[in-house]
mmCIF file of C-alpha atoms in Angstrom:
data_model
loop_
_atom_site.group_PDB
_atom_site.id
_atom_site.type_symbol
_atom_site.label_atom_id
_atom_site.label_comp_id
_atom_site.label_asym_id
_atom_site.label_seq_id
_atom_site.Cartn_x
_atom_site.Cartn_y
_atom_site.Cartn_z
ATOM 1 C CA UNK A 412 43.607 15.997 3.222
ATOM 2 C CA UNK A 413 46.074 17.701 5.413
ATOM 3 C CA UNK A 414 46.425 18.084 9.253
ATOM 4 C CA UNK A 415 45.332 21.316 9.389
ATOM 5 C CA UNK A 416 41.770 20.547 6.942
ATOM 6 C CA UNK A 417 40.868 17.264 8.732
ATOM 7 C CA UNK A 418 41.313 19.521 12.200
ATOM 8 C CA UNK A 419 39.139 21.940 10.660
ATOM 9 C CA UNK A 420 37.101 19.179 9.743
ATOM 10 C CA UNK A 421 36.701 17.356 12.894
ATOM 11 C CA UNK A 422 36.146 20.495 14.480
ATOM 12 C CA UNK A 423 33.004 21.881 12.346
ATOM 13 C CA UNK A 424 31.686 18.077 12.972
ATOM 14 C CA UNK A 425 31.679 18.810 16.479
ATOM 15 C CA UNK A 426 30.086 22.095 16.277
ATOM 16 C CA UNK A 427 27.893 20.829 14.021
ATOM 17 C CA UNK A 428 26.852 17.724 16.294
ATOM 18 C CA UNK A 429 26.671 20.046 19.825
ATOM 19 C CA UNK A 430 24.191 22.319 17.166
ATOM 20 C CA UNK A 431 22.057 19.467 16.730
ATOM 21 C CA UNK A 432 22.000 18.419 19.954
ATOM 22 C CA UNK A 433 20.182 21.557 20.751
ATOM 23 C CA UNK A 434 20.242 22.684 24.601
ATOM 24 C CA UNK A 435 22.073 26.192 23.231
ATOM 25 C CA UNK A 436 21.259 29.669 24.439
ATOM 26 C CA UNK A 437 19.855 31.135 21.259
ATOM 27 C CA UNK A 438 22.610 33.362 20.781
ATOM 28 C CA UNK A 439 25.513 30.802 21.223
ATOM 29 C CA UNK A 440 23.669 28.989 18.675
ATOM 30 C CA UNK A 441 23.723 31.417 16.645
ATOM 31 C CA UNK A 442 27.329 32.321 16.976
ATOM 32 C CA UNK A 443 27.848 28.592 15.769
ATOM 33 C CA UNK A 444 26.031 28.937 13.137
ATOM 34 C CA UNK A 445 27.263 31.606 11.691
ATOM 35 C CA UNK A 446 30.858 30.881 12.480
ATOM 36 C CA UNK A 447 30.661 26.833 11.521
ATOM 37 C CA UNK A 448 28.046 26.768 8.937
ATOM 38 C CA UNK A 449 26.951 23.293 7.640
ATOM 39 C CA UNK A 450 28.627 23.863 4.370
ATOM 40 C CA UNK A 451 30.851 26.549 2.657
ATOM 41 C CA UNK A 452 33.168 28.825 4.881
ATOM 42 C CA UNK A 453 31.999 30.186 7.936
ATOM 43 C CA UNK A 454 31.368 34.190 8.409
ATOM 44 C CA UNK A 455 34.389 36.341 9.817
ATOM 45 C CA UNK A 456 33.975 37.783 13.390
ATOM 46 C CA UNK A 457 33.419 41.190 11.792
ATOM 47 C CA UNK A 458 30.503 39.479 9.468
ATOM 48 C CA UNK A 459 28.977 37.599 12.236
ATOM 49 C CA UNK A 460 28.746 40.634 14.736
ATOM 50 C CA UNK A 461 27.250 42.958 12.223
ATOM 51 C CA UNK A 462 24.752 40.412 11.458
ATOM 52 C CA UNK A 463 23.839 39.682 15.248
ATOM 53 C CA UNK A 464 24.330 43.246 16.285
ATOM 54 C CA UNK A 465 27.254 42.926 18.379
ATOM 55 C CA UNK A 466 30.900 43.461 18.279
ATOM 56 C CA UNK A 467 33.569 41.230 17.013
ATOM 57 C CA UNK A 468 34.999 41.187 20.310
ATOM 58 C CA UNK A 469 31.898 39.546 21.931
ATOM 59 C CA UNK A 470 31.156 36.826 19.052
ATOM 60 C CA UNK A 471 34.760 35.607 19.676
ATOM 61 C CA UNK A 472 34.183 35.533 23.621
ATOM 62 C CA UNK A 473 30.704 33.683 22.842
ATOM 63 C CA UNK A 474 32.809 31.244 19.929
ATOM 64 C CA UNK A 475 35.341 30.410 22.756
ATOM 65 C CA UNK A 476 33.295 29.956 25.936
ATOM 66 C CA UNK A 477 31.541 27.574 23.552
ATOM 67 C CA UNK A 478 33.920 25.876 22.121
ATOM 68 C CA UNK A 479 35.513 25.254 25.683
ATOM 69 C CA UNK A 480 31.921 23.976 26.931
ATOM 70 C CA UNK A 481 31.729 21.649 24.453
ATOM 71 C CA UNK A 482 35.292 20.283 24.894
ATOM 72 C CA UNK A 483 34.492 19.922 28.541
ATOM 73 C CA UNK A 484 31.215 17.882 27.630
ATOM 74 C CA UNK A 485 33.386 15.620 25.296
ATOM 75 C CA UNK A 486 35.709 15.159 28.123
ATOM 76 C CA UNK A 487 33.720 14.569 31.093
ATOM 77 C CA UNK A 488 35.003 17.565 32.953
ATOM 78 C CA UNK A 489 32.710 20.764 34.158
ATOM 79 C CA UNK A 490 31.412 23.024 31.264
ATOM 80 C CA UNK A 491 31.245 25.823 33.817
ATOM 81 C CA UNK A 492 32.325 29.400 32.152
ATOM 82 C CA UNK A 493 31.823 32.405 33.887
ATOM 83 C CA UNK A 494 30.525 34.440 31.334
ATOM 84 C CA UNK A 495 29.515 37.659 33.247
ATOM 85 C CA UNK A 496 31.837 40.291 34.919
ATOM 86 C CA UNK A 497 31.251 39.504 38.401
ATOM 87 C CA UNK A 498 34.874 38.907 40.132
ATOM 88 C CA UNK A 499 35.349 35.529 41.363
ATOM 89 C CA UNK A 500 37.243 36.969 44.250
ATOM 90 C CA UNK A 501 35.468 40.503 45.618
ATOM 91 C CA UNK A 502 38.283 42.578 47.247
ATOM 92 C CA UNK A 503 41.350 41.388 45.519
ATOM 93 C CA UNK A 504 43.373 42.953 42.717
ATOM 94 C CA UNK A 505 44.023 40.959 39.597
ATOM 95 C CA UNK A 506 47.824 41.978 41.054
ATOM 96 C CA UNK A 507 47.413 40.243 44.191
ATOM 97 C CA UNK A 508 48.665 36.595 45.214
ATOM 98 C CA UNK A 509 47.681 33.587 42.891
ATOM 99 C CA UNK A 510 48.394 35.556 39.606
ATOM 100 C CA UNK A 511 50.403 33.667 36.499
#
């Protein structure tokens, strides 16, 4: 097995375990589901969105914000992700001060 499989692996494990664990909004769950099934290949982001009725775009931002929550929980660090549109900082310019 190479690097890249046994991530893959280790990865859809993970999923798989967080899954289990239950405590998922339905429609993360269902994100993971479709995207790390228990067996075979997992749907595309095109696949999964027409089968949830949503767009690619948002499956992928639900896959990540996941993903990073269950990292955190792995780690021991916050699994806080803002996931609506509300600006963190009311007033300010994504151009102003404290950008990368």
């Amino acid at each position: 097995m190479n690097g890249v499989d046994h991530q893959a692996a280790g990865l859809r494990a993970t999923v798989r375990a967080a899954i289990a664990a239950g405590g998922l909004e339905d429609t993360v769950r269902a994100v993971l589901e479709r995207r790390f099934p228990a067996e075979g290949p997992g749907a595309s982001l095109d696949e999964a969105g027409a089968a949830l009725g949503m767009s690619p775009a948002m499956v992928a931002h639900i896959e990540f914000a996941a993903l990073c929550a269950i990292a955190a929980g792995r780690s021991g660090r916050s699994a806080a992700i803002p996931t609506s549109s509300r600006d963190p900082h009311p007033g300010r310019s994504h151009t102003e001060g404290g950008g990368a």
